[in-house]
Short mmCIF file of C-alpha atoms in Angstrom, two decimals:
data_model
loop_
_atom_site.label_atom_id
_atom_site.label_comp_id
_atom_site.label_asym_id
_atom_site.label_seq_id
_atom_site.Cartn_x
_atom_site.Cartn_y
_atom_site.Cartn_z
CA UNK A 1 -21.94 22.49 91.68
CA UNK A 2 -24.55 20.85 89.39
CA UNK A 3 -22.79 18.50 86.54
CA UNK A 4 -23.61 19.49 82.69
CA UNK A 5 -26.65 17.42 81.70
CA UNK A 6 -25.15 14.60 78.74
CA UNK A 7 -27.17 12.36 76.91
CA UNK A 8 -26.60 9.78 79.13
CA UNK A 9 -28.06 11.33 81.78
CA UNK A 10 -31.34 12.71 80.31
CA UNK A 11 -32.36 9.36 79.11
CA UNK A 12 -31.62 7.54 82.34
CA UNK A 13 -33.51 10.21 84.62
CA UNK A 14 -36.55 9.50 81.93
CA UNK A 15 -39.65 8.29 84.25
CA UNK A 16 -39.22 4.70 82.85
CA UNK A 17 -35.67 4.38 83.72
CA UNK A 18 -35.14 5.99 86.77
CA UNK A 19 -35.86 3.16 88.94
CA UNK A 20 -33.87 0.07 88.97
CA UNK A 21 -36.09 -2.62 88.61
CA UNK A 22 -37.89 -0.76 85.78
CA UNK A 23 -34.71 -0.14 83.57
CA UNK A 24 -33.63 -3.45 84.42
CA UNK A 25 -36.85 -5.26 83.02
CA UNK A 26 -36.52 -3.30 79.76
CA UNK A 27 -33.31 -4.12 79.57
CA UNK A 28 -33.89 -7.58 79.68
CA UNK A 29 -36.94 -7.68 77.87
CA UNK A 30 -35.13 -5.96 74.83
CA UNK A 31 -31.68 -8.74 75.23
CA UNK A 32 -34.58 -11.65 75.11
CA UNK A 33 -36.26 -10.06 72.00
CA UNK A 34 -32.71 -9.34 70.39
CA UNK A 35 -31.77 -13.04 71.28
CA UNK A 36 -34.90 -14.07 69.69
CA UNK A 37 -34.22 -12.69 66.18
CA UNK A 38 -31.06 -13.87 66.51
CA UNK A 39 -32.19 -17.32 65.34
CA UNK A 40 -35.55 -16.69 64.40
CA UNK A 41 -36.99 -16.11 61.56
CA UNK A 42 -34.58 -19.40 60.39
CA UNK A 43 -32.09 -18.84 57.99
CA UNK A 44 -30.68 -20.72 55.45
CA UNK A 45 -27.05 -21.31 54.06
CA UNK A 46 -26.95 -22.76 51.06
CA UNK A 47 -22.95 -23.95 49.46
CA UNK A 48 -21.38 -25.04 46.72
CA UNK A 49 -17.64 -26.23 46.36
CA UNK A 50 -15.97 -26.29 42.65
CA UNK A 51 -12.21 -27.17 42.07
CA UNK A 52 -10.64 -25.72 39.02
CA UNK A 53 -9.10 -27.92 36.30
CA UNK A 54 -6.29 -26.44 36.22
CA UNK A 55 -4.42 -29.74 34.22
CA UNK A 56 -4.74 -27.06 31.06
CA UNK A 57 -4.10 -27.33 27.77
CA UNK A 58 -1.48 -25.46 26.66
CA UNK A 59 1.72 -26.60 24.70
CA UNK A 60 4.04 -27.21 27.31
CA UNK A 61 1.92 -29.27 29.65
CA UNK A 62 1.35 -32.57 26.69
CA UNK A 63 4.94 -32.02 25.51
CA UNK A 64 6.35 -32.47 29.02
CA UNK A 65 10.22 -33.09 28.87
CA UNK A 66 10.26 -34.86 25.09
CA UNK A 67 11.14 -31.29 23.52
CA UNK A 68 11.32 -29.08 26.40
CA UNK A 69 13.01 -26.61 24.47
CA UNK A 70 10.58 -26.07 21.67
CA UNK A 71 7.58 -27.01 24.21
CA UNK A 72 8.81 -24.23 26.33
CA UNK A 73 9.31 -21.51 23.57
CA UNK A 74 6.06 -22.77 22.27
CA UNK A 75 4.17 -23.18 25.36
CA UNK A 76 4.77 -19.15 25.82
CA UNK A 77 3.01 -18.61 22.48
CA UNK A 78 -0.41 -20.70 23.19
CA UNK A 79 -0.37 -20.14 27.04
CA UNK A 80 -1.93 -22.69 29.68
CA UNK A 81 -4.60 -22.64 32.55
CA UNK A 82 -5.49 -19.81 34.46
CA UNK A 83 -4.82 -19.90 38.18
CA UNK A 84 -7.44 -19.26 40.62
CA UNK A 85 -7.19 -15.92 40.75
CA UNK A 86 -8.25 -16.12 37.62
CA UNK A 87 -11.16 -18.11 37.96
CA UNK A 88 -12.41 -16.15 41.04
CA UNK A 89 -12.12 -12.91 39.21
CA UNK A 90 -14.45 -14.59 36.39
CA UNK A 91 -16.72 -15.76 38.79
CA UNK A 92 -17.42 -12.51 40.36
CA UNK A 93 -17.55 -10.51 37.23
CA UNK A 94 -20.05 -9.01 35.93
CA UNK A 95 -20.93 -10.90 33.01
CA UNK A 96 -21.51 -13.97 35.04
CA UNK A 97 -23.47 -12.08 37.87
CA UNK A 98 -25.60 -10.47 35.43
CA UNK A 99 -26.01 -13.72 33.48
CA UNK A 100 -27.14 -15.68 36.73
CA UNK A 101 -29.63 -12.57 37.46
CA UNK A 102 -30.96 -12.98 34.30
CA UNK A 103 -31.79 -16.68 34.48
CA UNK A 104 -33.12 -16.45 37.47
CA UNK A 105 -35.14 -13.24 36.79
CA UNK A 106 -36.44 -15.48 33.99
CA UNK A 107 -37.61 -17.89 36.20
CA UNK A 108 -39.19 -15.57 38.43
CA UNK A 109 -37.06 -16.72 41.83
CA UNK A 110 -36.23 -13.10 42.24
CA UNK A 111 -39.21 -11.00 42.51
CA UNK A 112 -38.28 -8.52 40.10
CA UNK A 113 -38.08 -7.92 36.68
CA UNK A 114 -35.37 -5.71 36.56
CA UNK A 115 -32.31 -6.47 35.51
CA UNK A 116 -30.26 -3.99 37.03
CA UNK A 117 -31.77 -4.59 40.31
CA UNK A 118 -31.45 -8.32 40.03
CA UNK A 119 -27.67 -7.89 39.85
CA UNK A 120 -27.12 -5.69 42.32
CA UNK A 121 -29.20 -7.89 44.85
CA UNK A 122 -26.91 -11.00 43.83
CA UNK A 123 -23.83 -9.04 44.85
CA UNK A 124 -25.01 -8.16 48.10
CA UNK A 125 -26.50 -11.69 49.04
CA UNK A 126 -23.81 -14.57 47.26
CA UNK A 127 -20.64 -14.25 48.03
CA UNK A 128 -18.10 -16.09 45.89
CA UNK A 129 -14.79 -16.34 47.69
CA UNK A 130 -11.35 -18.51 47.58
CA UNK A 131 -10.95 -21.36 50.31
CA UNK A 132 -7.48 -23.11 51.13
CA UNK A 133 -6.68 -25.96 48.86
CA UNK A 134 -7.77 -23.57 45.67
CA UNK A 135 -11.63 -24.56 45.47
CA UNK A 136 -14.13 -21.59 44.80
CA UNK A 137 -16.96 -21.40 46.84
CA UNK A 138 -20.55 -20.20 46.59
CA UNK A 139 -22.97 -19.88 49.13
CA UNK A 140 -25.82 -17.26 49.80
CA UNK A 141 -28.59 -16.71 52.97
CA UNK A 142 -31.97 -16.73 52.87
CA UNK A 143 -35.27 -17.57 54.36
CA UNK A 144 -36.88 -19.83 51.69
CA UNK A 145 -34.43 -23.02 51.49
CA UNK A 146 -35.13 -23.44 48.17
CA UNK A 147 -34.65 -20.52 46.82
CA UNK A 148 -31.59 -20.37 48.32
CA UNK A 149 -30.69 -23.55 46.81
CA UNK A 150 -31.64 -22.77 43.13
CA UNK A 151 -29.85 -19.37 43.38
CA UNK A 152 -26.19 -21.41 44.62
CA UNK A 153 -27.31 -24.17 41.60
CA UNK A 154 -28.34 -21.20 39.07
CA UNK A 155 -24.75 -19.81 39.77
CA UNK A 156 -23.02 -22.69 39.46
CA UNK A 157 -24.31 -23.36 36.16
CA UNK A 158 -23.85 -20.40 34.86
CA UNK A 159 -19.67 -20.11 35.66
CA UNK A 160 -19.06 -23.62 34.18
CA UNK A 161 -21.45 -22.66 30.94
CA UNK A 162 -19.34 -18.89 30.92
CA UNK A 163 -16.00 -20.93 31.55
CA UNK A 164 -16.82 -23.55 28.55
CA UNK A 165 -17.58 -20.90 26.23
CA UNK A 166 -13.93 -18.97 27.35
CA UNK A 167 -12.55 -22.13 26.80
CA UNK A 168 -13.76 -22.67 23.10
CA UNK A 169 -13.38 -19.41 22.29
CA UNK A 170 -9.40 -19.96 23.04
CA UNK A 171 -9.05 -23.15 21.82
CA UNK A 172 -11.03 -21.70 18.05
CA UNK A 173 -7.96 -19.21 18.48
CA UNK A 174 -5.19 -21.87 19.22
CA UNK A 175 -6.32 -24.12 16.62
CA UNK A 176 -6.04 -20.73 14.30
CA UNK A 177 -2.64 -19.61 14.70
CA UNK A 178 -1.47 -23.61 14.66
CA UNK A 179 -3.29 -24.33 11.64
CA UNK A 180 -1.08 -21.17 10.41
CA UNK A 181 2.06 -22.79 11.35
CA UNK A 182 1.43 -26.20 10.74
CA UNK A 183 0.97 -25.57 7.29
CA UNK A 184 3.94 -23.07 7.22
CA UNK A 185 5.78 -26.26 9.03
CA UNK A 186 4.60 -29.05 6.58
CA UNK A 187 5.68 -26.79 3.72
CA UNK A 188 9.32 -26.35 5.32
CA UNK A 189 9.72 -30.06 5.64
CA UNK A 190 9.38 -30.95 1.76
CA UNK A 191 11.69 -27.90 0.99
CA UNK A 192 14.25 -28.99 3.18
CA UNK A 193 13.43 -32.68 2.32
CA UNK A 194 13.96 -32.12 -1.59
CA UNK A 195 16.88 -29.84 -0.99
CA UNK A 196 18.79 -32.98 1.13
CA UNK A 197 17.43 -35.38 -2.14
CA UNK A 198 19.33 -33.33 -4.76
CA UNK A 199 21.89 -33.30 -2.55
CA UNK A 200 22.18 -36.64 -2.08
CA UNK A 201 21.09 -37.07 -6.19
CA UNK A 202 24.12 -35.01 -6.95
CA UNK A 203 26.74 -36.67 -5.00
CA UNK A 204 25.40 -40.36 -5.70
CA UNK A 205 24.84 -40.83 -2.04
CA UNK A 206 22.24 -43.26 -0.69
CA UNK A 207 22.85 -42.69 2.74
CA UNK A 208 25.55 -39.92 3.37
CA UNK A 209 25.91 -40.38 6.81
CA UNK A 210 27.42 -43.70 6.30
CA UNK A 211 28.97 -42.94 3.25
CA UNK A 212 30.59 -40.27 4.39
CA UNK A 213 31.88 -41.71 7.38
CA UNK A 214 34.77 -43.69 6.41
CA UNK A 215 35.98 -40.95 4.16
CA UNK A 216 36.19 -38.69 7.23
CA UNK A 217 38.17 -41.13 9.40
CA UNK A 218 40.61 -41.59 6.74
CA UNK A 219 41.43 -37.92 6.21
CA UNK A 220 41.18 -37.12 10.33
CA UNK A 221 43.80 -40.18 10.32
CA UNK A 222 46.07 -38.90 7.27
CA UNK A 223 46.01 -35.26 9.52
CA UNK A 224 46.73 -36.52 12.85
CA UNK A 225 49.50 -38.96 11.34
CA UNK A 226 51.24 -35.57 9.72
CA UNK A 227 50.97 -33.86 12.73
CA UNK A 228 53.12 -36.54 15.34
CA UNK A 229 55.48 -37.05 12.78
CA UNK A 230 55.91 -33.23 12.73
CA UNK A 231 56.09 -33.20 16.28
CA UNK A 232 58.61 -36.00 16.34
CA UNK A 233 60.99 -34.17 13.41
CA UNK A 234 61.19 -31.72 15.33
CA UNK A 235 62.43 -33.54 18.45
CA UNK A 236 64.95 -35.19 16.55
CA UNK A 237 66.48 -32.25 14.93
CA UNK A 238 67.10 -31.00 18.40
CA UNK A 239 69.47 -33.92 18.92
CA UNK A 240 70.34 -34.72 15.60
CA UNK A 241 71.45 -32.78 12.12
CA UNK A 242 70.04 -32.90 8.41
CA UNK A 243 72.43 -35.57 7.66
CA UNK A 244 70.90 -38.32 10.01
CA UNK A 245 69.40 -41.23 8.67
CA UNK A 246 65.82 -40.57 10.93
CA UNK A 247 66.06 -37.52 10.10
CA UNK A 248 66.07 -37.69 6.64
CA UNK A 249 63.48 -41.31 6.96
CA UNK A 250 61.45 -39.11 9.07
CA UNK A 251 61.44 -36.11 6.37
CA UNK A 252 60.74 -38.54 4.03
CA UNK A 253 57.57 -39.88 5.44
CA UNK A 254 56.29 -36.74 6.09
CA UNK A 255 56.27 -35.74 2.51
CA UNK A 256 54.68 -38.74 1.60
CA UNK A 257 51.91 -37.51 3.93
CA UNK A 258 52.24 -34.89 2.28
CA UNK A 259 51.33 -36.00 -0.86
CA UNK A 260 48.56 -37.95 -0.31
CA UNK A 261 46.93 -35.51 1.32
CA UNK A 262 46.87 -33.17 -1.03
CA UNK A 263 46.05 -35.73 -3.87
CA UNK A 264 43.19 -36.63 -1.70
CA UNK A 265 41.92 -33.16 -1.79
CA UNK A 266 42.37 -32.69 -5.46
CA UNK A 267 40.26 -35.72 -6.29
CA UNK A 268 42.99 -38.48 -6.85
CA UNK A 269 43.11 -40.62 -3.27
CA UNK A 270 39.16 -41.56 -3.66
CA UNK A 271 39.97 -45.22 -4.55
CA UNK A 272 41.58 -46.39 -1.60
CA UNK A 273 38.35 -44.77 0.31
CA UNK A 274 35.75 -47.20 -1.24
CA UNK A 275 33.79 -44.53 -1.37
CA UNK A 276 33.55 -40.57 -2.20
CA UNK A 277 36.53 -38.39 -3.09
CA UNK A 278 38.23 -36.44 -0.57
CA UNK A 279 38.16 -33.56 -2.81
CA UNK A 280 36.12 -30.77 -1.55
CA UNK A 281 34.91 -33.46 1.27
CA UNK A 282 35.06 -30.41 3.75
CA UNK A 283 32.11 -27.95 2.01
CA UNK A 284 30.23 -31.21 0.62
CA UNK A 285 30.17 -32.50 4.59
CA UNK A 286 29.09 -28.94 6.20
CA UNK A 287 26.83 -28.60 3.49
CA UNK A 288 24.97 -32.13 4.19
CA UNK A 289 24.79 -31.81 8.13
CA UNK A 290 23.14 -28.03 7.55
CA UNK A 291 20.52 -29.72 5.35
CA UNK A 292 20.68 -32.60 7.96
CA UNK A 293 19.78 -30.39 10.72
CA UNK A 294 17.66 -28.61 8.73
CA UNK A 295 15.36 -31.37 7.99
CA UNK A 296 15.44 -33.02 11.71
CA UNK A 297 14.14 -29.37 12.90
CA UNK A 298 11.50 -28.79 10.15
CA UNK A 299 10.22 -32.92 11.35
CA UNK A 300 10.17 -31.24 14.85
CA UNK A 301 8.35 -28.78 14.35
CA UNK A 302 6.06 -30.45 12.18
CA UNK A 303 4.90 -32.90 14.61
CA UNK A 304 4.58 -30.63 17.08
CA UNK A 305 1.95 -28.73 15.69
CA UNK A 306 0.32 -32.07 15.16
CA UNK A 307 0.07 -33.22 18.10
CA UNK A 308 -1.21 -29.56 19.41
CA UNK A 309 -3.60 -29.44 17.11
CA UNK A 310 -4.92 -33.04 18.14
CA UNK A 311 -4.66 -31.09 21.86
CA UNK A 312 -6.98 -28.56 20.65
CA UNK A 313 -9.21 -30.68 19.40
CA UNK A 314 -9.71 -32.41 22.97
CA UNK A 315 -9.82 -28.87 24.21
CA UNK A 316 -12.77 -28.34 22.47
CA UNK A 317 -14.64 -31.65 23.17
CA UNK A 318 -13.81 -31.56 27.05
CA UNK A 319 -14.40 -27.51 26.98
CA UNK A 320 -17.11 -28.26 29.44
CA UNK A 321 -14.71 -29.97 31.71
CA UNK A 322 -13.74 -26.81 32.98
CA UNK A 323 -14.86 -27.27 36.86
CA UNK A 324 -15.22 -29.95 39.54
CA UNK A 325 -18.22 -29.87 41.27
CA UNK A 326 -16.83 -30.84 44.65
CA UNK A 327 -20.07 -30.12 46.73
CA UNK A 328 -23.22 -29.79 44.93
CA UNK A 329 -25.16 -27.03 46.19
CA UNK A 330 -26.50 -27.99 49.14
CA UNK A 331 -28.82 -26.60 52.51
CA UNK A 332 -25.79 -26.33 55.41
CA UNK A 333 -27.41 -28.21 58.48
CA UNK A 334 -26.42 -25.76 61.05
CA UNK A 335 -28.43 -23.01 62.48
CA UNK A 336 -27.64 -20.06 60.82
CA UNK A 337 -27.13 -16.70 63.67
CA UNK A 338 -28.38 -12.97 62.22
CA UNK A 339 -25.60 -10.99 62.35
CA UNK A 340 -27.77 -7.64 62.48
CA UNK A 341 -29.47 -9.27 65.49
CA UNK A 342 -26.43 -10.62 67.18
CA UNK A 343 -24.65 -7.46 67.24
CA UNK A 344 -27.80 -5.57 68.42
CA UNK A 345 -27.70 -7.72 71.29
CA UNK A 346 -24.11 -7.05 72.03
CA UNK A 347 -24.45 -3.48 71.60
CA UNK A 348 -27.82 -3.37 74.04
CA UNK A 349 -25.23 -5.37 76.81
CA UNK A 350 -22.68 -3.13 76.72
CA UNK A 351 -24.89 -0.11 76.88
CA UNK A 352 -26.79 -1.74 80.31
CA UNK A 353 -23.64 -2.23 81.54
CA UNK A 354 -22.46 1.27 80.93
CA UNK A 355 -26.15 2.56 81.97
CA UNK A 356 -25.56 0.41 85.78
CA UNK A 357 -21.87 1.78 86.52
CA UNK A 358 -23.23 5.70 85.61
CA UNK A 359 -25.66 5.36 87.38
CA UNK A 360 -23.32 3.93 90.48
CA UNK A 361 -20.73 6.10 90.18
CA UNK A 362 -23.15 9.41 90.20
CA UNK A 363 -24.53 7.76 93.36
CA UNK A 364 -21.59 7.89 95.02
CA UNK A 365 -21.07 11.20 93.82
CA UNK A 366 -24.30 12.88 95.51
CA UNK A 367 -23.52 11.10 98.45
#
């Protein structure tokens, strides 16, 4: 029974294959001509290796650990550098490819003058890709060295100009919404600056802090003195009635406690202080630490937003700091293998190969 012609078959009993030698010098001739093209016409690889800055700007990164809770909550607000993600999504966008076609459109290296086409011809020849150790890098074939070259340069140029202008742009929008807030800050400062004067004005104290001091540790001691002999009253009576002499000494000092407590409260113990009444000491002393407080934040803040804005201000004269040019673009030395070519070649071995052991097997077959 006669087989089912294939495909296989009806090429291989073609007159120029059917004999051995024959197929096998076509074969061969086609592998040397595939190997050929492999390498030749030469083609060349240009590169180009950029690290990111990614020291950034933001808030949180100058305040470090001086005011790590306002740099944090602030650092949110103004954000920092991009990771490389980032940058490798900007690099590939379309802005920046179609801004690299257009320079070099401009300069006729591409030979074209559309735009459209331009672009879509850099996508398919530069590749822009993420190596280990977060650098970006460029690189595109081609058989004119140079023009390989000035299309890696061209791109090159073009992400640190796009990155530059990103960069001022943000900064013009930091330096905004601080400018907002350091005036809003600056303005909080002298309120809460005149409101601690008049209260300082109004209680004839130079420096309340110290003032105040003294008057504090004499009440805390009058209070803590009332309370142990409280404590030891009450001991005694357990062992002791009314009638007993410590009793009655230790009733008696109590009330004398007592009393000048209370007259320092009302306004009449001030003189043995050397300094401000006790009288109302309690409101006047909550009242000054709020103000206190008050100011210390409002000074905070305000120097915060001056040193960011001095940040910003470096942002924008080191906006074209953006990228480290690691490798200039530059002509790799190695030989450069087609790929088309290469896999040609591979495909035309496999098929001899296949074409031999047929060819073998329906030998055997027949015989």
């Amino acid at each position: 029974m006669t087989p089912p012609r294939t495909i296989m078959s009806a090429v291989l009993d073609s007159a120029p294959l059917r004999r051995a030698r024959t197929r096998r010098a076509i074969f061969a001739v086609l592998a040397v001509i595939l190997a050929v093209l492999c390498v030749w016409p030469r083609t060349y690889l240009a590169k180009a290796a950029l690290l990111p800055d990614d020291s950034g700007g933001g808030l949180s990164s100058f305040l470090g650990g001086a005011v790590s809770a306002g740099g944090g909550l602030l650092g949110t607000l103004f954000g920092g550098r991009q990771s490389i993600e980032v940058d490798l999504a900007i690099a590939r966008s379309h802005a920046v490819v179609a801004e690299v076609a257009a320079v070099l459109v401009h300069e006729r290296v591409l030979k074209t003058h559309d735009l459209t086409k331009a672009t879509m011809m850099l996508r398919k020849v530069v590749r822009v890709e993420a190596v280990r150790g977060g650098l970006l890098m460029i690189s595109t074939e081609g058989g004119d060295s140079v023009r390989a070259k000035t299309v890696v340069s061209t791109y090159v140029d073009v992400l640190r100009s796009h990155l530059s202008q990103m960069t001022l742009r943000q900064a013009a929008e930091k330096k905004a919404v601080a400018s907002n807030r350091f005036e809003e800050a600056t303005a909080t400062l002298a309120r809460t600056q005149a409101e601690l004067d008049r209260f300082r004005q109004q209680h004839k104290l130079a420096m309340p802090e110290a003032q105040l001091g003294p008057a504090i540790s004499l009440l805390t001691g009058l209070q803590a003195n009332l309370q142990a002999q409280e404590t030891a009253l009450r001991t005694q009576l357990q062992f002791a009635t009314n009638e007993n002499i410590q009793v009655q000494a230790a009733r008696a000092r109590i009330a004398s406690l007592n009393a000048q407590i209370a007259a320092a409260q009302a306004g009449a113990g001030g003189g043995a202080v050397g300094g401000p009444t006790l009288g109302g000491l309690t409101p006047e002393l909550s009242e000054y630490e709020n103000l206190y407080r008050a100011v210390r934040a409002a000074e905070a803040e305000y120097e915060i937003y001056k040193r960011y804005l001095s940040t910003v201000a470096v942002e924008e004269v080191s906006s074209g700091i953006n990228m480290e040019v690691i490798e200039p673009p530059y002509i790799s030395p190695e030989r450069q293998i087609h790929t088309r070519a290469a896999g040609a070649l591979v495909l035309l071995i496999i098929l001899a190969g296949l074409a031999e052991v047929y060819l073998y097997k329906r030998r055997t077959d027949l015989a």
